[in-house]
Structures are given as C-alpha cells and as structure tokens.
PDB file of C-alpha atoms in Angstrom:
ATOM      1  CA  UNK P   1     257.563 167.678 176.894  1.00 63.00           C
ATOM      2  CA  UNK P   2     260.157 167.220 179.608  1.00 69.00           C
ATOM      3  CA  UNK P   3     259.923 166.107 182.784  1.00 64.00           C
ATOM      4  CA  UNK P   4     262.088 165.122 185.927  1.00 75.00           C
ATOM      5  CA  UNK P   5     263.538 162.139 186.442  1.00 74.00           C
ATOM      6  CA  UNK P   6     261.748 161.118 189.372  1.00 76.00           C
ATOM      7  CA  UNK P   7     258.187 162.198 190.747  1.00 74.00           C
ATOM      8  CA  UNK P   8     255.798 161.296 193.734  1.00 75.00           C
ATOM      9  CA  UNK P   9     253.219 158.992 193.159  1.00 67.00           C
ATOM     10  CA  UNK P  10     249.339 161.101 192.971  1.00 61.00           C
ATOM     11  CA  UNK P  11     250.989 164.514 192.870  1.00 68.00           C
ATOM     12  CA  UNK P  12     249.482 166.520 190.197  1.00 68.00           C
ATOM     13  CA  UNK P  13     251.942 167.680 187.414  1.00 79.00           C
ATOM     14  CA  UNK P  14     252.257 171.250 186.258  1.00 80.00           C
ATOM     15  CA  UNK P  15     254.312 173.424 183.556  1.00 85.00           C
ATOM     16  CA  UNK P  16     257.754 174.474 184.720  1.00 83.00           C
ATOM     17  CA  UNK P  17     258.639 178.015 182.933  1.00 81.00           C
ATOM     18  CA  UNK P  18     256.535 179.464 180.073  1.00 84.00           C
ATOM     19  CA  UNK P  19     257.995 177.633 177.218  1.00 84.00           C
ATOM     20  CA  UNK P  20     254.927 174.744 177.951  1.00 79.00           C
ATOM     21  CA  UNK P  21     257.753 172.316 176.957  1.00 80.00           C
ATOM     22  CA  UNK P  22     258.660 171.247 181.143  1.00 85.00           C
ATOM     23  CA  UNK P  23     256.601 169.909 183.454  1.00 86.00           C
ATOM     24  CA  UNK P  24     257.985 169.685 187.106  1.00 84.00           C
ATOM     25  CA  UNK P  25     256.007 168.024 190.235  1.00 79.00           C
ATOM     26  CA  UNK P  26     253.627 170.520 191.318  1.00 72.00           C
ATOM     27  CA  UNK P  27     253.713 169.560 194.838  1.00 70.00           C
ATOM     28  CA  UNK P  28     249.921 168.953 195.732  1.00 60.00           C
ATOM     29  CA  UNK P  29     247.764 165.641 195.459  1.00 56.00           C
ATOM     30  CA  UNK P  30     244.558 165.632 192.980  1.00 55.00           C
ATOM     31  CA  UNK P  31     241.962 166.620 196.180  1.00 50.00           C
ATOM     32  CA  UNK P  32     239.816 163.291 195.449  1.00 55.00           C
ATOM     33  CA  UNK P  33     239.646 159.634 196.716  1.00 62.00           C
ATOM     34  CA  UNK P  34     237.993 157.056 194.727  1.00 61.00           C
ATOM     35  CA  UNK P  35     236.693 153.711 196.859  1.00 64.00           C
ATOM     36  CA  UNK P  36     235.825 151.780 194.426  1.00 62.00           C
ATOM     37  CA  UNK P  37     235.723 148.289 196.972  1.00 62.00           C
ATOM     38  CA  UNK P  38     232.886 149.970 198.868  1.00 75.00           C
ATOM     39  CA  UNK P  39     231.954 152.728 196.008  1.00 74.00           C
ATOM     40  CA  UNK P  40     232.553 155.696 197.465  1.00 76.00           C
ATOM     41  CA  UNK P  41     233.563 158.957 195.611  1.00 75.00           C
ATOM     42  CA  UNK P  42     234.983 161.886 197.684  1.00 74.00           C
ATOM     43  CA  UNK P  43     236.325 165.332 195.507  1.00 76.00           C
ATOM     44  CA  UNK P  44     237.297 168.483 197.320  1.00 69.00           C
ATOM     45  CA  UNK P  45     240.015 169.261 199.483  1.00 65.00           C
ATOM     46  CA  UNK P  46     239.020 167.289 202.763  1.00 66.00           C
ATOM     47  CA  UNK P  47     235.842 165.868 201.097  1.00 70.00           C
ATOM     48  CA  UNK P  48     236.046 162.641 202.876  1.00 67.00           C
ATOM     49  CA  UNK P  49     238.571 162.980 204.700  1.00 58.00           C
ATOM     50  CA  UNK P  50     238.058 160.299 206.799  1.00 57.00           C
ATOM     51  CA  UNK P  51     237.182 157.309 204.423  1.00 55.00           C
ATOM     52  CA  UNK P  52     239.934 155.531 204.570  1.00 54.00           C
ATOM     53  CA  UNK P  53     239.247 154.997 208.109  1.00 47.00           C
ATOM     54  CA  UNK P  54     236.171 153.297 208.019  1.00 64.00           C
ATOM     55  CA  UNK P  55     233.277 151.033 206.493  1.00 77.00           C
ATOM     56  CA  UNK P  56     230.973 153.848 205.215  1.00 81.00           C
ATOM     57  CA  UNK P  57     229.429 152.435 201.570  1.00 86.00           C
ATOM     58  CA  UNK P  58     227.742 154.269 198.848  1.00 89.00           C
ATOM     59  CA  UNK P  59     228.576 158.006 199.339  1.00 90.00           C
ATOM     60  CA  UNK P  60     229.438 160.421 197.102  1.00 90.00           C
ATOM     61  CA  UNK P  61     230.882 164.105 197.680  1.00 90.00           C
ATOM     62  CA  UNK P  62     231.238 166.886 195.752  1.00 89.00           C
ATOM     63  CA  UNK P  63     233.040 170.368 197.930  1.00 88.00           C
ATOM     64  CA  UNK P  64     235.072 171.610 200.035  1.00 87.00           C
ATOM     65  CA  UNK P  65     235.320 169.219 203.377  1.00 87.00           C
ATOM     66  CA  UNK P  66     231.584 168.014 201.991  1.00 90.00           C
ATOM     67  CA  UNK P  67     230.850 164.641 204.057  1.00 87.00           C
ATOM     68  CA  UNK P  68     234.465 165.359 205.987  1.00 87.00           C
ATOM     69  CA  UNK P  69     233.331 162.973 208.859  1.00 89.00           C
ATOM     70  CA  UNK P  70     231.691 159.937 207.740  1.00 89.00           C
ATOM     71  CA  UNK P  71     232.855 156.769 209.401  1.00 88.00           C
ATOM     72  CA  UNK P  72     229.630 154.343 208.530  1.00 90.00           C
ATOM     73  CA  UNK P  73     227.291 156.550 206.893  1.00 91.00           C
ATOM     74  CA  UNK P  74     226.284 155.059 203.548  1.00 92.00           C
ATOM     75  CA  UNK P  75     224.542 155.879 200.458  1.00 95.00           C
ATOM     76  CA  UNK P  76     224.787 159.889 201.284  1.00 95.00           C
ATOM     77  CA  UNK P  77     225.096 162.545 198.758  1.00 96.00           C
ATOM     78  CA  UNK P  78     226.386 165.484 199.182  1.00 95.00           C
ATOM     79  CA  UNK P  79     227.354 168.423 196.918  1.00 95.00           C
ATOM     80  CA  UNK P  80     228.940 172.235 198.450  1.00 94.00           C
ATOM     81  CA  UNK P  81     231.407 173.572 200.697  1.00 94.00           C
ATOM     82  CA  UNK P  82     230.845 171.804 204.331  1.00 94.00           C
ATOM     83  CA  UNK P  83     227.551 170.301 202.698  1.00 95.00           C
ATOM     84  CA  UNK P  84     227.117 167.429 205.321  1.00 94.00           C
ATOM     85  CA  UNK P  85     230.512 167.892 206.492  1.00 94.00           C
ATOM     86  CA  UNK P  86     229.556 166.657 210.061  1.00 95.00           C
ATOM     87  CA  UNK P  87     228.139 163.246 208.948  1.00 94.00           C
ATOM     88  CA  UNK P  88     229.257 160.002 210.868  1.00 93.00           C
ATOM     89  CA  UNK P  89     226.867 157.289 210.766  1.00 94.00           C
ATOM     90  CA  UNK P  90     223.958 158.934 208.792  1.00 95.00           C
ATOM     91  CA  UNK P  91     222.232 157.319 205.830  1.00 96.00           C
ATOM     92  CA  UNK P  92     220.590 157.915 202.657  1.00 97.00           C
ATOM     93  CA  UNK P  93     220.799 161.776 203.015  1.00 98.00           C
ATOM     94  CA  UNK P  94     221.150 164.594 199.979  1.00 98.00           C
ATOM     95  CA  UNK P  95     222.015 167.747 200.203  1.00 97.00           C
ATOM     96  CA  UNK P  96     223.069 170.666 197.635  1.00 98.00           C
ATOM     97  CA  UNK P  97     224.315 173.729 198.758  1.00 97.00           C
ATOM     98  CA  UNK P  98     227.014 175.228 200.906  1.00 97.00           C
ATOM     99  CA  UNK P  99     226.379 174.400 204.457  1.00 97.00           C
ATOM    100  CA  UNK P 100     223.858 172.550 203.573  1.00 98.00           C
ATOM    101  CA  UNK P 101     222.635 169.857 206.356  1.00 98.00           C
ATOM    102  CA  UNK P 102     226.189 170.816 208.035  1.00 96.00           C
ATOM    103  CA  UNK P 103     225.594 169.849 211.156  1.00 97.00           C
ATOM    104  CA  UNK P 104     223.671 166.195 210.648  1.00 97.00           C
ATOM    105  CA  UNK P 105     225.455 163.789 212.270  1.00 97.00           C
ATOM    106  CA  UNK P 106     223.623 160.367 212.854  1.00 97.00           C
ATOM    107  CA  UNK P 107     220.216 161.689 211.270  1.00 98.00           C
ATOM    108  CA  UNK P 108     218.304 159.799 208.045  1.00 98.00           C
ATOM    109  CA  UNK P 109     216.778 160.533 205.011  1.00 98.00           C
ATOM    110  CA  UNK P 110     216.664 164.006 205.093  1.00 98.00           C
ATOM    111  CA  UNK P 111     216.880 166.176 201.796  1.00 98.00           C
ATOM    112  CA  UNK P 112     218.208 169.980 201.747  1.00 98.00           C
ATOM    113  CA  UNK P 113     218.422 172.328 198.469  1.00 98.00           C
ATOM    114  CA  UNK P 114     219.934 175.561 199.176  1.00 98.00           C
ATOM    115  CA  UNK P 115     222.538 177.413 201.075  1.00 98.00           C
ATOM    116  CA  UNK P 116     222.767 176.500 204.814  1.00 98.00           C
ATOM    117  CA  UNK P 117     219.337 174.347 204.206  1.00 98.00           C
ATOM    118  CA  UNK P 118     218.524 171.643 207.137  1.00 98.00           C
ATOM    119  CA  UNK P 119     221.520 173.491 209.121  1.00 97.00           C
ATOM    120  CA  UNK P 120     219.841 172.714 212.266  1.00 98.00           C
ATOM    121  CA  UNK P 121     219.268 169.011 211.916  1.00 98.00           C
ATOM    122  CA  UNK P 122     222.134 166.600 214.177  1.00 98.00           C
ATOM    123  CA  UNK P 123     219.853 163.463 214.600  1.00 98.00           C
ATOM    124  CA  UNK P 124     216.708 164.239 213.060  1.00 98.00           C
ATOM    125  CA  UNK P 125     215.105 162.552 210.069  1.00 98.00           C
ATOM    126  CA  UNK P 126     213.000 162.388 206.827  1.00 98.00           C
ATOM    127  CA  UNK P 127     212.866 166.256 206.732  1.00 98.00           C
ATOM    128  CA  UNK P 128     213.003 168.072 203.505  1.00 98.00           C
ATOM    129  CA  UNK P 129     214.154 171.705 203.700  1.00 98.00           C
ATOM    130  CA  UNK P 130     214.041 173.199 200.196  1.00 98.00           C
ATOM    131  CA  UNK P 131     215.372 177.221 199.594  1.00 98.00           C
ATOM    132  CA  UNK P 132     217.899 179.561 200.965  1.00 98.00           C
ATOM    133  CA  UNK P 133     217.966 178.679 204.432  1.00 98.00           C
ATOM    134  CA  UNK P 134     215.190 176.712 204.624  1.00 98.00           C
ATOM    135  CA  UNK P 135     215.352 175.011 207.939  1.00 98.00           C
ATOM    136  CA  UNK P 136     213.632 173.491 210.939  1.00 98.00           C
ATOM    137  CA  UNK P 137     214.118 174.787 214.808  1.00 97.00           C
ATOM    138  CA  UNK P 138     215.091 171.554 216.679  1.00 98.00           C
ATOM    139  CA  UNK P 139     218.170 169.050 215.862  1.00 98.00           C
ATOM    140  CA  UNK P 140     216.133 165.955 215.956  1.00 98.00           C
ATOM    141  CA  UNK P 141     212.887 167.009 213.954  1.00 98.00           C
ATOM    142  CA  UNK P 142     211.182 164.289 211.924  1.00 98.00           C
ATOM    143  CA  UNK P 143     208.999 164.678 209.065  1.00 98.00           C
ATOM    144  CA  UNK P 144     209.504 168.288 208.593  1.00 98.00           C
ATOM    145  CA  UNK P 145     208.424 170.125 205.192  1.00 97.00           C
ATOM    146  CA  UNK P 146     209.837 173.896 204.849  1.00 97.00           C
ATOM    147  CA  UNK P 147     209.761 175.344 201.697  1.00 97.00           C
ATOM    148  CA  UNK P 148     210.901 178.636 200.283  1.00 96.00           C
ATOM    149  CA  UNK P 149     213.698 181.251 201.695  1.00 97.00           C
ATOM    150  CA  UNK P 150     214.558 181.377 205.586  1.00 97.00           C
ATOM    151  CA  UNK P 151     211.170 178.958 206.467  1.00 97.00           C
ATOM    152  CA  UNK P 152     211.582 177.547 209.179  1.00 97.00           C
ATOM    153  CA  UNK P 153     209.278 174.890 209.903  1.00 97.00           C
ATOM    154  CA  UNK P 154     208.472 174.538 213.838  1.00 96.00           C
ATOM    155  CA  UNK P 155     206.668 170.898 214.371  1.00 96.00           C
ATOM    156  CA  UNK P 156     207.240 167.415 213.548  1.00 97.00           C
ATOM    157  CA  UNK P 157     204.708 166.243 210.213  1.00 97.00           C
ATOM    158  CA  UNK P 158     203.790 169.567 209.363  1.00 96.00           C
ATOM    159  CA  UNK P 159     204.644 171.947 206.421  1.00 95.00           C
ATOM    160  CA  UNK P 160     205.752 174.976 205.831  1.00 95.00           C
ATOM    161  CA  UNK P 161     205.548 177.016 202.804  1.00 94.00           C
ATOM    162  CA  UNK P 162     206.378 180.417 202.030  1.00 93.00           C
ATOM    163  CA  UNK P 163     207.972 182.900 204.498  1.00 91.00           C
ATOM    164  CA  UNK P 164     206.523 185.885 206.384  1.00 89.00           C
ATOM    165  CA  UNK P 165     206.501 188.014 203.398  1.00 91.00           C
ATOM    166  CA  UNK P 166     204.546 185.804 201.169  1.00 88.00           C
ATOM    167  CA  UNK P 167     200.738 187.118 201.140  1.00 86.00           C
ATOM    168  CA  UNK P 168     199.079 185.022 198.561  1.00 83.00           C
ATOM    169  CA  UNK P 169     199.266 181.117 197.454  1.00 82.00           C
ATOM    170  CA  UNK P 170     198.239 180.770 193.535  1.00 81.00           C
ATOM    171  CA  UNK P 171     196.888 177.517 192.855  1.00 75.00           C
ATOM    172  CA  UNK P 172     196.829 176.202 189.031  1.00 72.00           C
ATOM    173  CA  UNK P 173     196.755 178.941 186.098  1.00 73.00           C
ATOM    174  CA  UNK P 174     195.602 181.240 189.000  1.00 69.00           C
ATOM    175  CA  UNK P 175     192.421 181.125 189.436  1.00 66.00           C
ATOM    176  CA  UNK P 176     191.950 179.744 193.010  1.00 68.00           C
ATOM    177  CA  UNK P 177     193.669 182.184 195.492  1.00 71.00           C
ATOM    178  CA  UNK P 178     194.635 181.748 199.410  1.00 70.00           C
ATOM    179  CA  UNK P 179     195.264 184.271 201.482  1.00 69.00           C
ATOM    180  CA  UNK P 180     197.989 184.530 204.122  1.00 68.00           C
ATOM    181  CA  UNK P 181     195.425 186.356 206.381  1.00 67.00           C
ATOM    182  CA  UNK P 182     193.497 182.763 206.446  1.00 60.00           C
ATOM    183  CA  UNK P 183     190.151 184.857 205.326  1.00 60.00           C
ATOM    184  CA  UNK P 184     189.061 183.071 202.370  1.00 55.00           C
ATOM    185  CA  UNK P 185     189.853 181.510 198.819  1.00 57.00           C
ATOM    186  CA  UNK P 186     189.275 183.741 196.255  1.00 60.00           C
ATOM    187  CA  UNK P 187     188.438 183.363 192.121  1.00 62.00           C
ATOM    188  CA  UNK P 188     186.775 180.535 192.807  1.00 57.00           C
ATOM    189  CA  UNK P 189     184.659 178.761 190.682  1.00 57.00           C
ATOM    190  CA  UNK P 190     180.669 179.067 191.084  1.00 58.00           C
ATOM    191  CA  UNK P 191     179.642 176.256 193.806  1.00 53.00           C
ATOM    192  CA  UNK P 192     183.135 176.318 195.807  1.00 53.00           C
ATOM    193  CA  UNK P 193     183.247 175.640 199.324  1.00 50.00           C
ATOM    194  CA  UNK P 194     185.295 178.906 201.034  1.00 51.00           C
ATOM    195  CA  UNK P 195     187.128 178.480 203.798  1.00 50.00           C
ATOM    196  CA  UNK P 196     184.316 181.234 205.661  1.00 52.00           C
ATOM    197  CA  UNK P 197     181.391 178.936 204.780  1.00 49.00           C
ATOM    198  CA  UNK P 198     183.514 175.759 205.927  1.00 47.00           C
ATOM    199  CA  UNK P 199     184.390 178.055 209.317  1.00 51.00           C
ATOM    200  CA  UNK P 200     180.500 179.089 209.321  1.00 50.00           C
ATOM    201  CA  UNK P 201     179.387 175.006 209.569  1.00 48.00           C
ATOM    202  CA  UNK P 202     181.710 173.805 212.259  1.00 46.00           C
ATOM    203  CA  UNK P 203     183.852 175.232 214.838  1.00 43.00           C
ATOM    204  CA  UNK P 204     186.046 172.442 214.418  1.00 45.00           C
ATOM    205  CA  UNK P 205     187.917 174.113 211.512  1.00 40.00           C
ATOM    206  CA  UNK P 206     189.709 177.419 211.964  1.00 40.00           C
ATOM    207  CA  UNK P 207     190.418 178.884 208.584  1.00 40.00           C
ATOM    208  CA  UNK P 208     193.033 176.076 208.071  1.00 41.00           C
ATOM    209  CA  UNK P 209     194.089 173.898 204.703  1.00 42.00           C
ATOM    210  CA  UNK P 210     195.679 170.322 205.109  1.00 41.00           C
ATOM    211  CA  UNK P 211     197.170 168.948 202.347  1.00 44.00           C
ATOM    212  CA  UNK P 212     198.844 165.778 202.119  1.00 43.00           C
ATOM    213  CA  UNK P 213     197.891 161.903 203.588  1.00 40.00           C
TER     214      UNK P 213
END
C-alpha cells in the first residue's frame, strides 16, 4: 500500500482508485474526542462538541451532536442523535434514544429510554421516562415515573403507567386483574380485599392503588 508523502494529523485515511493498493487523505477527522485527563468519551459528529472548552468529568456520548453542550456536566450518559444534546451543567443523567432528554439543561438524575423520552425536562430532576415518548408536562418536574408509549406523567412523585389505550393491568402469571375503569380487581383469590369493598368501608379511598414507599 501507497500513500502520500505527507498527511494531516487525525484525518481519516481512505483508498485512492480501485486497485486497494493507494490510500490518499480522505479529508475528514475520525468524529470522536477521547479526554482521557478528565475521562470523557464523545463519538458522533458534534458529540461533545464543546469539551475541550470546559471542566465537565465523567461523560460519555454515543450520536449525532449527543451531549453537544456540556461545559461542567459530569458523569452523564448519553446514547442517540441529539440525546441530551442541550446539557450544560447537568449530572449523573442517562438517556437512550434519539432526542432523548434533548432539551435538559442543568437538570439531575433523570433516566429516559426511548425516542424523544424526558423531551420536556430543562431543569427538572430524578424523573424516569421509559417508552416512545414517554414524557412529563413541565421542564422542572421532580420525581416523575411515566411508563409506556406517549405517557405523560402530570405531577411531581407520582406514576404513570400505561397510556389511554391500555384497559387492563395483569399482575403475576395473570391472575389478579385491574381495570382502567378503576371498578374492581378481578381473578382474585378467595378472601381478597377488592377495591369496591375497600371503597364500601371508607370514603377516604376512591378506587385508587398506591404502590411504592
């Protein structure tokens, strides 16, 4: 293999004609940054685009302009086209999927799986939005569960599960049912409490489940 007789440093190499016997400088730079003196990994064209810029620590970046803004943000992870791409100062945050948590920019510890998940947080925190477009409805929620395609989960420390088409919740190998409609638990074992005899004692509980500490 040939090759010319001078080349510029990081640009990528590629075959020159079809005989696979010349290489020539192809022109472009391999799209990745390695920081190894405060471990940070960036690859995708403008995947960290501003590292070199700053004191972030930790993060690692995966897509196209994935974690493009971080300044101090540390120990974020990141993996999709624009996943987290608006991220300055936030911390400990992971996210797979395109668009996914897009628009954080200071907010913590918040998880998103799925395409465009968590797209509404900017400075909220500790939210987990799991599914395609699983989301919450303000930019500073905190503590915010929504699971399953296009939830949205409305209030801080609640959760969400299941979308407006979901009727039933199967519990175990099926044979505890809720209903969407709130009425009752069904296939239940001989003794159960149902949600109608719980309603039936007490008006303080309206056909609800809580789950959780």
């Amino acid at each position: 293999v040939v090759g010319p007789g001078t080349a510029t440093d990081n640009h990528l190499a590629v075959f020159d004609g079809t005989t696979g016997k010349l290489i020539k400088d192809g022109g472009a730079v391999l799209p990745s940054v390695v920081d190894s003196a405060n471990h940070n990994m960036y690859m995708g064209l403008g995947s960290g685009a501003t590292q070199t810029l700053n004191t972030a620590n930790g993060n690692t970046s995966f897509g196209w302009e994935s974690l493009a803004s971080v300044t101090i943000g540390t120990d974020n992870t990141f993996v999709g086209t624009d996943a987290g791409a608006s991220v300055t100062s936030g911390v400990e945050n992971t996210a797979v999927g395109s668009e996914a948590l897009g628009q954080n920019i200071t907010g913590n510890y918040n998880t998103s799986l799925g395409y465009s998940a968590g797209a509404e947080i900017v400075s909220g925190s500790s939210n987990t939005c799991i599914g395609h477009q699983a989301d919450v409805n303000s930019t500073t929620a905190v503590n915010r569960i929504a699971i399953g395609a296009e939830v949205i989960c409305a209030t801080d420390n609640t959760v969400s599960i299941g979308n407006s088409s979901v009727t039933s919740a199967i519990f175990g190998d099926g044979t505890a049912i809720l209903h969407a409609d709130g009425s009752a638990l069904s296939n239940l074992p001989a003794g159960s409490v149902t949600l109608a005899a719980i309603n039936a004692a007490t008006s303080d509980v309206h056909n609800s489940v809580t789950l959780g500490n």
